[in-house]
Coordinates of C-alpha atoms in Angstrom, one line a residue:
M1 CA 25.7 -7.1 6.0
S2 CA 26.1 -3.6 7.5
W3 CA 23.9 -0.7 6.5
Q4 CA 27.0 1.1 5.3
T5 CA 27.7 -1.7 2.9
Y6 CA 24.2 -1.2 1.4
V7 CA 25.0 2.5 0.9
D8 CA 28.5 1.9 -0.5
D9 CA 27.8 -1.1 -2.7
H10 CA 24.2 -0.7 -3.8
L11 CA 23.4 3.1 -3.7
L12 CA 26.9 4.4 -4.7
C13 CA 27.4 1.6 -7.3
E14 CA 28.8 2.3 -10.8
I15 CA 25.9 3.0 -13.1
E16 CA 25.6 0.8 -16.3
E17 CA 29.3 0.9 -17.0
T18 CA 29.3 4.7 -17.5
G19 CA 31.5 5.1 -14.5
N20 CA 29.0 7.5 -13.0
H21 CA 27.7 7.3 -9.4
L22 CA 25.1 9.0 -7.3
T23 CA 26.4 12.2 -5.7
A24 CA 25.3 11.2 -2.2
A25 CA 23.2 8.5 -0.5
A26 CA 21.8 7.4 2.8
I27 CA 19.6 5.1 4.6
L28 CA 17.7 6.8 7.5
G29 CA 15.2 5.5 10.0
V30 CA 11.8 7.0 9.6
D31 CA 12.5 8.6 13.0
G32 CA 15.4 10.5 11.3
S33 CA 18.2 8.4 12.8
V34 CA 21.1 7.7 10.5
W35 CA 21.6 4.0 9.7
A36 CA 24.3 4.7 7.1
Q37 CA 25.3 7.5 4.8
S38 CA 27.9 8.5 2.3
A39 CA 30.6 11.0 3.3
S40 CA 29.0 13.5 0.8
F41 CA 25.5 13.3 2.3
P42 CA 24.3 16.7 3.4
Q43 CA 24.0 17.6 7.1
F44 CA 20.2 17.7 7.5
K45 CA 17.8 19.0 10.1
P46 CA 15.4 16.8 11.9
E47 CA 12.5 18.9 10.7
E48 CA 13.5 18.3 7.1
I49 CA 13.2 14.5 7.6
A50 CA 9.9 15.0 9.5
A51 CA 8.5 16.9 6.5
I52 CA 9.6 14.1 4.1
V53 CA 8.0 11.4 6.4
K54 CA 4.8 13.6 6.6
D55 CA 4.6 13.7 2.8
F56 CA 4.5 9.9 2.7
D57 CA 1.5 10.0 5.2
E58 CA -0.1 13.0 3.5
P59 CA 1.0 12.9 -0.2
G60 CA 1.3 16.4 -1.7
S61 CA 2.2 18.1 1.5
L62 CA 5.7 19.0 0.2
A63 CA 4.5 20.2 -3.2
P64 CA 3.8 23.8 -2.2
T65 CA 7.0 24.4 -0.3
G66 CA 9.4 22.0 -1.9
L67 CA 11.5 19.2 -0.3
F68 CA 14.4 20.5 1.8
L69 CA 17.5 18.4 2.6
G70 CA 20.6 20.0 4.1
G71 CA 19.1 23.4 3.4
I72 CA 18.8 22.7 -0.3
K73 CA 15.4 23.0 -1.9
Y74 CA 14.2 20.5 -4.4
M75 CA 11.1 21.0 -6.5
V76 CA 8.8 18.0 -5.9
I77 CA 8.0 16.2 -9.1
Q78 CA 5.9 13.2 -10.0
G79 CA 6.5 10.3 -7.6
E80 CA 4.4 7.4 -6.2
P81 CA 2.1 8.8 -3.4
G82 CA 3.0 7.1 -0.1
A83 CA 6.0 5.2 -1.6
V84 CA 8.4 7.4 -3.5
I85 CA 9.1 11.2 -3.5
R86 CA 11.2 12.6 -6.4
G87 CA 12.7 16.1 -6.5
K88 CA 14.5 18.2 -9.0
K89 CA 17.1 21.0 -8.6
G90 CA 18.8 22.3 -11.7
A91 CA 20.7 19.5 -13.4
G92 CA 20.3 17.1 -10.4
G93 CA 17.8 15.9 -8.0
I94 CA 16.7 13.5 -5.3
C95 CA 14.8 10.3 -4.9
V96 CA 13.4 9.1 -1.5
K97 CA 11.9 5.6 -1.2
K98 CA 10.1 4.7 2.0
T99 CA 10.1 1.2 3.5
A100 CA 8.3 0.1 6.7
Q101 CA 11.2 1.4 8.9
A102 CA 13.5 3.4 6.7
L103 CA 14.0 6.1 4.1
V104 CA 16.4 5.2 1.2
I105 CA 17.7 8.5 -0.2
G106 CA 19.8 9.1 -3.4
I107 CA 21.0 12.5 -4.6
Y108 CA 22.3 12.9 -8.2
D109 CA 23.8 15.4 -10.6
E110 CA 24.4 15.3 -14.3
P111 CA 25.5 13.1 -16.1
V112 CA 23.4 10.8 -13.9
T113 CA 19.8 10.9 -15.1
P114 CA 16.7 11.0 -12.9
G115 CA 15.7 7.5 -14.1
Q116 CA 19.1 6.0 -13.2
C117 CA 18.8 7.5 -9.7
N118 CA 15.2 6.3 -9.3
I119 CA 16.1 2.7 -10.3
I120 CA 19.0 2.5 -7.9
V121 CA 17.1 3.9 -4.9
E122 CA 13.8 2.1 -5.6
K123 CA 15.4 -1.2 -6.2
L124 CA 17.1 -1.2 -2.8
G125 CA 13.9 0.1 -1.2
D126 CA 11.9 -2.7 -2.7
Y127 CA 14.5 -5.2 -1.5
L128 CA 14.3 -3.9 2.0
I129 CA 10.5 -4.0 1.9
E130 CA 10.7 -7.7 0.8
Q131 CA 13.0 -8.3 3.8
G132 CA 10.4 -6.9 6.2
L133 CA 12.3 -3.7 6.8

């Protein structure tokens, strides 16, 4: 299965028969390389990905400045240190799950809830971890 299929079929899937979807999603290598992304995924800077990866190694490093992706600032909220970073911006937000080799990223806006985004992103991340990725 291609990485794009994971993004299209698993991250951008319809949520619980509501007809809603994540706004954007991607799977990136921890080095910042793009494995696959949705057309709507923001154009990001390498230093934004480096800061996200650093927060997994040093949990809390993003909290004072916020998480930036595509120049958009998200307030970092409760996550799982070293495993999941969650961010909020207005009525939407972001969830980033780290695997051994990748970052699984989902971005959402209302009516999608933070919990729905977290479940989608973290479920795929957990699956990739089980596969040794």
